[in-house]
């Protein structure tokens, strides 16, 4: 009895697997756009609109950080048509010859993008990428616990915030903020400057509750930490749930970043990907999409279709003055090894 | 039958069970919490269950995960058991060499397993998809099955099998009627581990997955950036309920018509 | 009966294709160089292996070993009685015990771990309960500590310990125990001299599985430990991703795999030697 049950189960399992496999094999004949991007980075309705308008199918798979994306694209043959790397990653991918040049004739709506974000330093002339969204790594703090005025990176070192500071779990971001505090460039390759910044961070450790990139938002919302280095879009996200949280771009300056549209080398549906980018840049579509995802929209023509709330949100729409004291992260070449080693040293406490 | 377990053992076991289920209870409770992200209790809702059923991405990821987990469990259980049985007959260097090889997938860090397979698949021009994920899962799962079945075999003599052969049983008959029933608990435990590993693997799957072969863990890891939706809590709650129901059902089916009271019921 | 003749080839074929070849690629990479962009360059180089002997990385490896050993020991201590209880229970309880212990681990790892965050954080369930009971006056910082990491590790690998031990105990000849008690052995003595040696293979398997899985794990240290400590697998991970130093990452992996294999071998030897001594003692 025991044995019969066992083999029966095996047989049933095999049949089930085979049939599911066969069913999965019968896909549709429609042209398909394979998107590979951050989770929840598009309004699903907008994707559906695109599918209907062009009579195509869209698949949407996710990655969780730029490095994962690079490793995967680097190995080749990923099968994706559209990816969304951040600024420094666009540059790395261009240098490694991993991206297809964009055909701007297929993307006339590129004109709608704010001049501030055209022709960026990481991709001069927008040959390979078009900006999707941008933000600045600043300070979010909870006014319920912190009455002092916060306007400098120095404030993270305040001994009153012992065990209440949250930092991004990212060596370039965090060493970059220490460099800014010291009045240096966030992308220095000078060994003495990098070492000085990490020494500075070692004195911050007693204040640090945790390093976290992905769920730093929850830790701020739930008031586990009082003050944190966060991306402006995330700050808007936190403040929507917890109105006590405020955000500031520190006076010493900060790191600006962007996510972009790009097409990986050898993509099978390059033209469709370009059609998609163009569609997403249409003012009305763009506004609808960004109302959903709640990040900053660099599409100037879309502004008139945005809600009052969105336009008045100072964490989503940073002022020119704030943007003026920001700097892009640049590739640091061989110095990356030093950043990495010192970062391990800092975190392992050795 | 003599009672072999000290009452303290029973208490310990139920405390362990409580420990194991503590986070699960939290997941179930939060699947009814109307707060999306804050983690505080803000009232009862069934919304996450309704939106779960409308979420195409979760459904696809779940289907992919189940297909991959079932296939890789079946194949890896067969391969792992075969390996364990085969190694029983080997001696000396050959045996320790094979043993080391079979331990490798357990030891190799996930990222190495994922990346090295990715490099190989792309060199072979193999399109990434469910098949490549299954291959990867079978490769690491079969080791766990091997390890557990071997633990069973090592405590088992060969007398019964030899007796069966002396009585004229063919090798297949000996295997089906003598060996298999003896090692069944090992096989089942191994299969349970294999299924669990496959269902829960992120790192290896991430690298060898292609378009539309996103598994549940890949989907969930990517979600963390925006905050995991309570829909996932709802999904986990349903998964637990379905698993327990299925097991109850299989028990019922197996026990029906089974009047031999001394016969031991096995998990499957 | 020579099972190996037809059972071995399919396994060997599978492992050669999907394990040996990829591993050879990794070993190959570990001896190569990289360019500034992080691409692997075909040029012989031992830099990856040399870097490992930097006191920083040796130290991190030591920390990893200590945490893995601690986890294994605690896991064994809490799991053995559970496995023992299940193996000696009625068939129905055995079935349910095994299944009940495994099912929680079908729930996604991240979800489970974030549930622990909800339990342990300062405004979490555990702190609230303790405050309500009046046992503490203000919340204890439980998250982002070594204790939280250790607990998370033990929690996640309980099935890896319970299942093999159960498998070994379940097949034990229970008449031996009866014989021991008939001969006047105390419960404890019978356990020490009869049960424990018989479950040796299960303990070994469980210990190896837990040890190896712990030392390869880093998400627990990130989420429950607040990423404030570094495991060797964090370092391997970043070499392949953020730091783009594949040769160093590959070298670290080779060192990690080889040392783990040696440790397992030594452990097996020690257990066997001990078992023989115990056997002789009894004889």
Tab-separated table of N, CA and C in Angstrom, chain A residues 1-10 13-14 17 20-21 24 34 36-41 44 47-48 51 57-65 67-69 71-72 75-80 214-215 217-218 221-222 231 234 237 241 259 292-295, chain B residues 36-40 42 56-57 63 67 70-71 74 77-78 115 118-119 122-123 126-128 130 134 176-177 180-181 184 187-188 202 205-214 218-219 221-228 250 253-254 256 258 263-264 266 268:
chain	number	residue	atom	x	y	z
A	1	UNK	N	0.847	-1.211	0.000
A	1	UNK	CA	0.000	0.000	0.000
A	1	UNK	C	0.871	1.246	0.000
A	2	UNK	N	1.816	1.203	0.904
A	2	UNK	CA	2.722	2.340	1.048
A	2	UNK	C	3.450	2.611	-0.262
A	3	UNK	N	3.929	1.510	-0.859
A	3	UNK	CA	4.728	1.672	-2.065
A	3	UNK	C	3.862	2.129	-3.232
A	4	UNK	N	2.668	1.557	-3.311
A	4	UNK	CA	1.796	1.899	-4.426
A	4	UNK	C	1.455	3.400	-4.381
A	5	UNK	N	1.176	3.897	-3.165
A	5	UNK	CA	0.863	5.319	-3.018
A	5	UNK	C	2.011	6.166	-3.516
A	6	UNK	N	3.186	5.698	-3.194
A	6	UNK	CA	4.375	6.460	-3.532
A	6	UNK	C	4.568	6.553	-5.045
A	7	UNK	N	4.461	5.381	-5.710
A	7	UNK	CA	4.668	5.401	-7.160
A	7	UNK	C	3.543	6.157	-7.848
A	8	UNK	N	2.328	6.012	-7.305
A	8	UNK	CA	1.198	6.709	-7.906
A	8	UNK	C	1.439	8.218	-7.874
A	9	UNK	N	1.951	8.655	-6.730
A	9	UNK	CA	2.214	10.077	-6.585
A	9	UNK	C	3.262	10.538	-7.588
A	10	UNK	N	4.308	9.724	-7.740
A	10	UNK	CA	5.360	10.037	-8.700
A	10	UNK	C	4.781	10.183	-10.097
A	13	UNK	N	2.729	13.219	-10.464
A	13	UNK	CA	3.605	14.390	-10.533
A	13	UNK	C	4.181	14.560	-11.923
A	14	UNK	N	4.676	13.461	-12.496
A	14	UNK	CA	5.280	13.518	-13.824
A	14	UNK	C	4.280	13.975	-14.866
A	17	UNK	N	3.603	17.637	-14.472
A	17	UNK	CA	4.710	18.455	-14.937
A	17	UNK	C	4.737	18.527	-16.454
A	20	UNK	N	1.860	20.697	-17.819
A	20	UNK	CA	2.105	22.120	-17.615
A	20	UNK	C	3.170	22.611	-18.584
A	21	UNK	N	4.236	21.796	-18.742
A	21	UNK	CA	5.310	22.159	-19.644
A	21	UNK	C	4.806	22.326	-21.062
A	24	UNK	N	2.715	25.463	-21.378
A	24	UNK	CA	3.550	26.664	-21.346
A	24	UNK	C	4.240	26.855	-22.695
A	34	UNK	N	10.274	42.163	-24.268
A	34	UNK	CA	10.722	41.627	-22.982
A	34	UNK	C	11.391	42.736	-22.173
A	36	UNK	N	13.057	44.229	-18.735
A	36	UNK	CA	13.764	43.786	-17.527
A	36	UNK	C	14.046	45.031	-16.718
A	37	UNK	N	13.381	45.149	-15.561
A	37	UNK	CA	13.504	46.400	-14.828
A	37	UNK	C	13.296	46.194	-13.335
A	38	UNK	N	13.342	47.300	-12.598
A	38	UNK	CA	13.033	47.280	-11.177
A	38	UNK	C	11.577	46.840	-10.996
A	39	UNK	N	11.270	46.316	-9.813
A	39	UNK	CA	9.905	45.866	-9.536
A	39	UNK	C	8.960	47.060	-9.520
A	40	UNK	N	7.734	46.841	-10.032
A	40	UNK	CA	6.682	47.831	-9.868
A	40	UNK	C	7.093	49.193	-10.412
A	41	UNK	N	7.876	49.196	-11.492
A	41	UNK	CA	8.420	50.455	-11.996
A	41	UNK	C	7.544	51.081	-13.080
A	44	UNK	N	0.811	49.236	-14.281
A	44	UNK	CA	0.400	48.093	-15.107
A	44	UNK	C	-0.638	48.478	-16.159
A	47	UNK	N	1.099	49.695	-19.238
A	47	UNK	CA	1.631	48.571	-20.019
A	47	UNK	C	0.518	47.937	-20.851
A	48	UNK	N	-0.660	47.821	-20.231
A	48	UNK	CA	-1.791	47.226	-20.929
A	48	UNK	C	-2.198	48.114	-22.113
A	51	UNK	N	0.122	47.459	-24.915
A	51	UNK	CA	-0.174	46.182	-25.571
A	51	UNK	C	-1.334	46.322	-26.542
A	57	UNK	N	2.610	41.911	-27.152
A	57	UNK	CA	2.589	41.392	-25.803
A	57	UNK	C	3.797	41.947	-25.054
A	58	UNK	N	3.627	42.217	-23.763
A	58	UNK	CA	4.742	42.704	-22.956
A	58	UNK	C	5.015	41.707	-21.834
A	59	UNK	N	6.264	41.265	-21.690
A	59	UNK	CA	6.617	40.516	-20.479
A	59	UNK	C	7.493	41.432	-19.644
A	60	UNK	N	7.383	41.278	-18.317
A	60	UNK	CA	8.047	42.221	-17.431
A	60	UNK	C	8.684	41.444	-16.292
A	61	UNK	N	10.014	41.321	-16.331
A	61	UNK	CA	10.727	40.623	-15.263
A	61	UNK	C	11.551	41.629	-14.461
A	62	UNK	N	11.906	41.239	-13.248
A	62	UNK	CA	12.511	42.193	-12.316
A	62	UNK	C	13.906	41.816	-11.854
A	63	UNK	N	14.706	42.843	-11.598
A	63	UNK	CA	15.957	42.656	-10.870
A	63	UNK	C	15.937	43.628	-9.705
A	64	UNK	N	16.845	43.406	-8.734
A	64	UNK	CA	16.783	44.217	-7.517
A	64	UNK	C	17.914	45.225	-7.403
A	65	UNK	N	18.981	45.074	-8.184
A	65	UNK	CA	20.002	46.126	-8.184
A	65	UNK	C	20.847	46.097	-9.448
A	67	UNK	N	23.963	45.873	-10.050
A	67	UNK	CA	25.054	44.906	-10.175
A	67	UNK	C	24.529	43.559	-10.662
A	68	UNK	N	23.356	43.169	-10.149
A	68	UNK	CA	22.731	41.937	-10.624
A	68	UNK	C	22.463	42.047	-12.120
A	69	UNK	N	21.936	43.201	-12.505
A	69	UNK	CA	21.625	43.432	-13.920
A	69	UNK	C	22.881	43.299	-14.770
A	71	UNK	N	25.762	41.754	-14.118
A	71	UNK	CA	26.287	40.386	-14.162
A	71	UNK	C	25.516	39.573	-15.186
A	72	UNK	N	24.205	39.791	-15.205
A	72	UNK	CA	23.366	39.006	-16.100
A	72	UNK	C	23.557	39.405	-17.563
A	75	UNK	N	27.018	38.260	-18.970
A	75	UNK	CA	27.166	36.856	-19.352
A	75	UNK	C	26.573	36.607	-20.735
A	76	UNK	N	25.757	37.556	-21.211
A	76	UNK	CA	25.221	37.467	-22.567
A	76	UNK	C	23.973	36.631	-22.665
A	77	UNK	N	23.251	36.817	-23.772
A	77	UNK	CA	22.106	35.975	-24.057
A	77	UNK	C	20.990	36.021	-23.047
A	78	UNK	N	20.745	37.209	-22.467
A	78	UNK	CA	19.694	37.286	-21.455
A	78	UNK	C	18.307	37.229	-22.085
A	79	UNK	N	18.193	37.672	-23.341
A	79	UNK	CA	16.899	37.616	-24.022
A	79	UNK	C	15.996	38.803	-23.771
A	80	UNK	N	16.501	39.861	-23.151
A	80	UNK	CA	15.661	41.024	-22.874
A	80	UNK	C	15.839	42.105	-23.945
A	214	UNK	N	17.236	48.340	0.686
A	214	UNK	CA	15.909	47.999	0.189
A	214	UNK	C	14.794	48.366	1.148
A	215	UNK	N	14.966	48.081	2.444
A	215	UNK	CA	13.833	48.328	3.330
A	215	UNK	C	14.120	49.433	4.337
A	217	UNK	N	13.156	52.278	3.930
A	217	UNK	CA	11.884	53.018	3.966
A	217	UNK	C	11.009	52.545	5.121
A	218	UNK	N	10.875	51.200	5.225
A	218	UNK	CA	10.046	50.655	6.298
A	218	UNK	C	10.619	51.036	7.661
A	221	UNK	N	9.570	54.579	8.252
A	221	UNK	CA	8.117	54.664	8.473
A	221	UNK	C	7.755	54.180	9.861
A	222	UNK	N	8.385	53.062	10.254
A	222	UNK	CA	8.025	52.444	11.525
A	222	UNK	C	8.812	53.028	12.681
A	231	UNK	N	17.139	58.078	-0.752
A	231	UNK	CA	16.849	58.671	-2.058
A	231	UNK	C	15.590	59.531	-1.946
A	234	UNK	N	12.252	57.861	-2.374
A	234	UNK	CA	11.888	57.051	-1.214
A	234	UNK	C	11.409	57.940	-0.073
A	237	UNK	N	7.956	58.674	-0.541
A	237	UNK	CA	7.245	57.443	-0.230
A	237	UNK	C	7.035	57.306	1.276
A	241	UNK	N	3.417	57.880	4.054
A	241	UNK	CA	2.926	56.985	5.096
A	241	UNK	C	3.090	57.583	6.485
A	259	UNK	N	17.526	56.691	-13.218
A	259	UNK	CA	17.317	55.412	-13.887
A	259	UNK	C	16.983	55.739	-15.337
A	292	UNK	N	1.330	56.963	-10.761
A	292	UNK	CA	1.279	55.633	-10.146
A	292	UNK	C	2.550	55.324	-9.375
A	293	UNK	N	3.727	55.537	-10.009
A	293	UNK	CA	4.946	55.106	-9.329
A	293	UNK	C	5.448	56.144	-8.326
A	294	UNK	N	5.029	57.416	-8.467
A	294	UNK	CA	5.323	58.420	-7.445
A	294	UNK	C	6.759	58.898	-7.390
A	295	UNK	N	7.531	58.691	-8.466
A	295	UNK	CA	8.882	59.234	-8.494
A	295	UNK	C	8.894	60.496	-9.339
B	36	UNK	N	-0.702	49.012	4.137
B	36	UNK	CA	0.066	48.422	3.053
B	36	UNK	C	1.518	48.225	3.449
B	37	UNK	N	2.114	49.217	4.087
B	37	UNK	CA	3.552	49.170	4.306
B	37	UNK	C	4.007	49.385	5.734
B	38	UNK	N	3.230	50.108	6.527
B	38	UNK	CA	3.778	50.612	7.781
B	38	UNK	C	4.115	49.490	8.753
B	39	UNK	N	3.465	48.316	8.625
B	39	UNK	CA	3.760	47.234	9.551
B	39	UNK	C	2.986	47.359	10.843
B	40	UNK	N	2.196	48.423	10.998
B	40	UNK	CA	1.336	48.531	12.172
B	40	UNK	C	-0.036	47.989	11.828
B	42	UNK	N	-3.711	48.174	11.236
B	42	UNK	CA	-4.616	49.287	10.977
B	42	UNK	C	-6.027	48.833	10.667
B	56	UNK	N	-1.622	39.216	-12.168
B	56	UNK	CA	-1.134	38.274	-13.166
B	56	UNK	C	0.300	37.843	-12.863
B	57	UNK	N	1.113	38.809	-12.403
B	57	UNK	CA	2.526	38.507	-12.179
B	57	UNK	C	2.726	37.457	-11.086
B	63	UNK	N	3.025	29.755	-10.637
B	63	UNK	CA	2.965	28.603	-11.540
B	63	UNK	C	4.376	28.160	-11.919
B	67	UNK	N	5.875	24.474	-10.998
B	67	UNK	CA	6.319	23.581	-12.078
B	67	UNK	C	7.765	23.182	-11.857
B	70	UNK	N	8.262	20.947	-8.607
B	70	UNK	CA	7.799	19.560	-8.731
B	70	UNK	C	8.726	18.769	-9.644
B	71	UNK	N	9.043	19.341	-10.813
B	71	UNK	CA	9.930	18.628	-11.729
B	71	UNK	C	11.269	18.352	-11.085
B	74	UNK	N	11.153	15.607	-8.420
B	74	UNK	CA	11.027	14.249	-8.956
B	74	UNK	C	12.365	13.778	-9.521
B	77	UNK	N	15.222	13.571	-6.872
B	77	UNK	CA	15.043	12.463	-5.932
B	77	UNK	C	15.486	11.158	-6.579
B	78	UNK	N	15.146	10.990	-7.850
B	78	UNK	CA	15.564	9.761	-8.522
B	78	UNK	C	17.083	9.714	-8.669
B	115	UNK	N	26.082	31.853	-11.291
B	115	UNK	CA	26.878	32.535	-12.307
B	115	UNK	C	27.600	31.561	-13.227
B	118	UNK	N	25.225	30.148	-15.576
B	118	UNK	CA	24.831	31.177	-16.548
B	118	UNK	C	25.893	31.323	-17.635
B	119	UNK	N	27.161	31.377	-17.200
B	119	UNK	CA	28.242	31.507	-18.181
B	119	UNK	C	28.218	30.315	-19.129
B	122	UNK	N	25.207	30.395	-21.561
B	122	UNK	CA	25.306	31.400	-22.617
B	122	UNK	C	26.393	31.020	-23.616
B	123	UNK	N	27.442	30.287	-23.142
B	123	UNK	CA	28.442	29.800	-24.082
B	123	UNK	C	27.827	28.764	-25.030
B	126	UNK	N	22.271	28.382	-25.047
B	126	UNK	CA	21.010	27.832	-24.578
B	126	UNK	C	20.126	28.968	-24.112
B	127	UNK	N	18.905	29.097	-24.659
B	127	UNK	CA	18.054	30.195	-24.211
B	127	UNK	C	17.692	30.013	-22.740
B	128	UNK	N	17.748	31.111	-21.990
B	128	UNK	CA	17.427	31.039	-20.570
B	128	UNK	C	15.921	30.960	-20.394
B	130	UNK	N	12.607	28.382	-18.145
B	130	UNK	CA	12.266	27.428	-17.095
B	130	UNK	C	13.194	26.210	-17.111
B	134	UNK	N	15.280	24.665	-14.036
B	134	UNK	CA	15.081	23.290	-13.567
B	134	UNK	C	16.404	22.555	-13.485
B	176	UNK	N	12.523	-3.326	-5.419
B	176	UNK	CA	11.165	-2.851	-5.167
B	176	UNK	C	10.616	-3.324	-3.836
B	177	UNK	N	10.891	-4.584	-3.518
B	177	UNK	CA	10.208	-5.148	-2.353
B	177	UNK	C	11.037	-5.135	-1.077
B	180	UNK	N	13.696	-0.574	-1.418
B	180	UNK	CA	12.894	0.646	-1.466
B	180	UNK	C	12.082	0.884	-0.189
B	181	UNK	N	11.336	-0.141	0.276
B	181	UNK	CA	10.576	0.113	1.510
B	181	UNK	C	11.476	0.488	2.683
B	184	UNK	N	12.666	4.133	2.168
B	184	UNK	CA	11.627	5.117	1.840
B	184	UNK	C	11.639	6.362	2.733
B	187	UNK	N	14.211	8.634	1.396
B	187	UNK	CA	13.851	9.231	0.116
B	187	UNK	C	12.843	10.347	0.328
B	188	UNK	N	11.867	10.075	1.192
B	188	UNK	CA	10.826	11.079	1.393
B	188	UNK	C	11.392	12.330	2.073
B	202	UNK	N	16.551	31.684	-4.472
B	202	UNK	CA	16.544	32.936	-5.222
B	202	UNK	C	17.788	33.090	-6.079
B	205	UNK	N	18.418	30.744	-9.155
B	205	UNK	CA	17.347	30.953	-10.125
B	205	UNK	C	17.501	32.298	-10.820
B	206	UNK	N	17.857	33.317	-10.036
B	206	UNK	CA	17.948	34.659	-10.610
B	206	UNK	C	18.857	34.685	-11.821
B	207	UNK	N	20.010	34.027	-11.694
B	207	UNK	CA	20.973	34.113	-12.780
B	207	UNK	C	20.597	33.260	-13.985
B	208	UNK	N	19.941	32.126	-13.767
B	208	UNK	CA	19.675	31.252	-14.908
B	208	UNK	C	18.252	31.408	-15.455
B	209	UNK	N	17.481	32.360	-14.894
B	209	UNK	CA	16.131	32.578	-15.410
B	209	UNK	C	16.176	33.541	-16.593
B	210	UNK	N	15.212	33.395	-17.504
B	210	UNK	CA	15.126	34.280	-18.649
B	210	UNK	C	13.783	34.981	-18.651
B	211	UNK	N	13.421	35.602	-19.811
B	211	UNK	CA	12.129	36.275	-19.876
B	211	UNK	C	10.998	35.312	-19.543
B	212	UNK	N	10.015	35.797	-18.808
B	212	UNK	CA	8.836	35.048	-18.345
B	212	UNK	C	9.147	33.714	-17.677
B	213	UNK	N	10.296	33.599	-17.023
B	213	UNK	CA	10.451	32.435	-16.159
B	213	UNK	C	10.717	32.898	-14.738
B	214	UNK	N	10.228	34.080	-14.418
B	214	UNK	CA	10.365	34.604	-13.063
B	214	UNK	C	9.703	33.663	-12.065
B	218	UNK	N	12.185	35.231	-7.012
B	218	UNK	CA	12.723	36.343	-7.803
B	218	UNK	C	11.750	37.512	-7.744
B	219	UNK	N	10.474	37.209	-7.893
B	219	UNK	CA	9.450	38.248	-7.852
B	219	UNK	C	9.482	38.968	-6.501
B	221	UNK	N	11.938	39.102	-4.176
B	221	UNK	CA	13.168	39.866	-3.935
B	221	UNK	C	13.114	41.211	-4.640
B	222	UNK	N	12.595	41.218	-5.869
B	222	UNK	CA	12.539	42.479	-6.600
B	222	UNK	C	11.544	43.423	-5.948
B	223	UNK	N	10.499	42.868	-5.347
B	223	UNK	CA	9.467	43.686	-4.698
B	223	UNK	C	9.978	44.467	-3.498
B	224	UNK	N	11.030	43.941	-2.860
B	224	UNK	CA	11.496	44.555	-1.622
B	224	UNK	C	11.780	46.042	-1.809
B	225	UNK	N	12.272	46.404	-2.978
B	225	UNK	CA	12.640	47.795	-3.214
B	225	UNK	C	11.453	48.739	-3.016
B	226	UNK	N	10.270	48.299	-3.449
B	226	UNK	CA	9.094	49.154	-3.283
B	226	UNK	C	8.304	48.774	-2.025
B	227	UNK	N	8.759	47.796	-1.296
B	227	UNK	CA	7.998	47.314	-0.138
B	227	UNK	C	7.151	46.147	-0.589
B	228	UNK	N	7.346	45.007	0.078
B	228	UNK	CA	6.619	43.800	-0.314
B	228	UNK	C	5.136	43.988	-0.039
B	250	UNK	N	-4.129	13.318	1.055
B	250	UNK	CA	-3.341	12.164	0.637
B	250	UNK	C	-3.320	11.114	1.754
B	253	UNK	N	-6.618	9.311	1.541
B	253	UNK	CA	-6.660	8.370	0.419
B	253	UNK	C	-5.813	7.132	0.715
B	254	UNK	N	-4.630	7.364	1.277
B	254	UNK	CA	-3.740	6.240	1.549
B	254	UNK	C	-4.293	5.334	2.629
B	256	UNK	N	-7.445	4.874	3.414
B	256	UNK	CA	-8.719	4.244	3.099
B	256	UNK	C	-8.467	2.823	2.609
B	258	UNK	N	-7.001	0.638	4.084
B	258	UNK	CA	-5.800	0.084	4.675
B	258	UNK	C	-6.137	-0.374	6.083
B	263	UNK	N	0.598	-1.436	10.178
B	263	UNK	CA	1.328	-0.824	9.092
B	263	UNK	C	1.624	0.642	9.372
B	264	UNK	N	2.834	1.013	9.111
B	264	UNK	CA	3.243	2.385	9.380
B	264	UNK	C	2.821	3.310	8.250
B	266	UNK	N	3.346	6.531	6.090
B	266	UNK	CA	4.457	7.414	5.776
B	266	UNK	C	3.918	8.760	5.322
B	268	UNK	N	3.881	10.303	2.755
B	268	UNK	CA	3.226	10.433	1.453
B	268	UNK	C	2.447	9.157	1.173
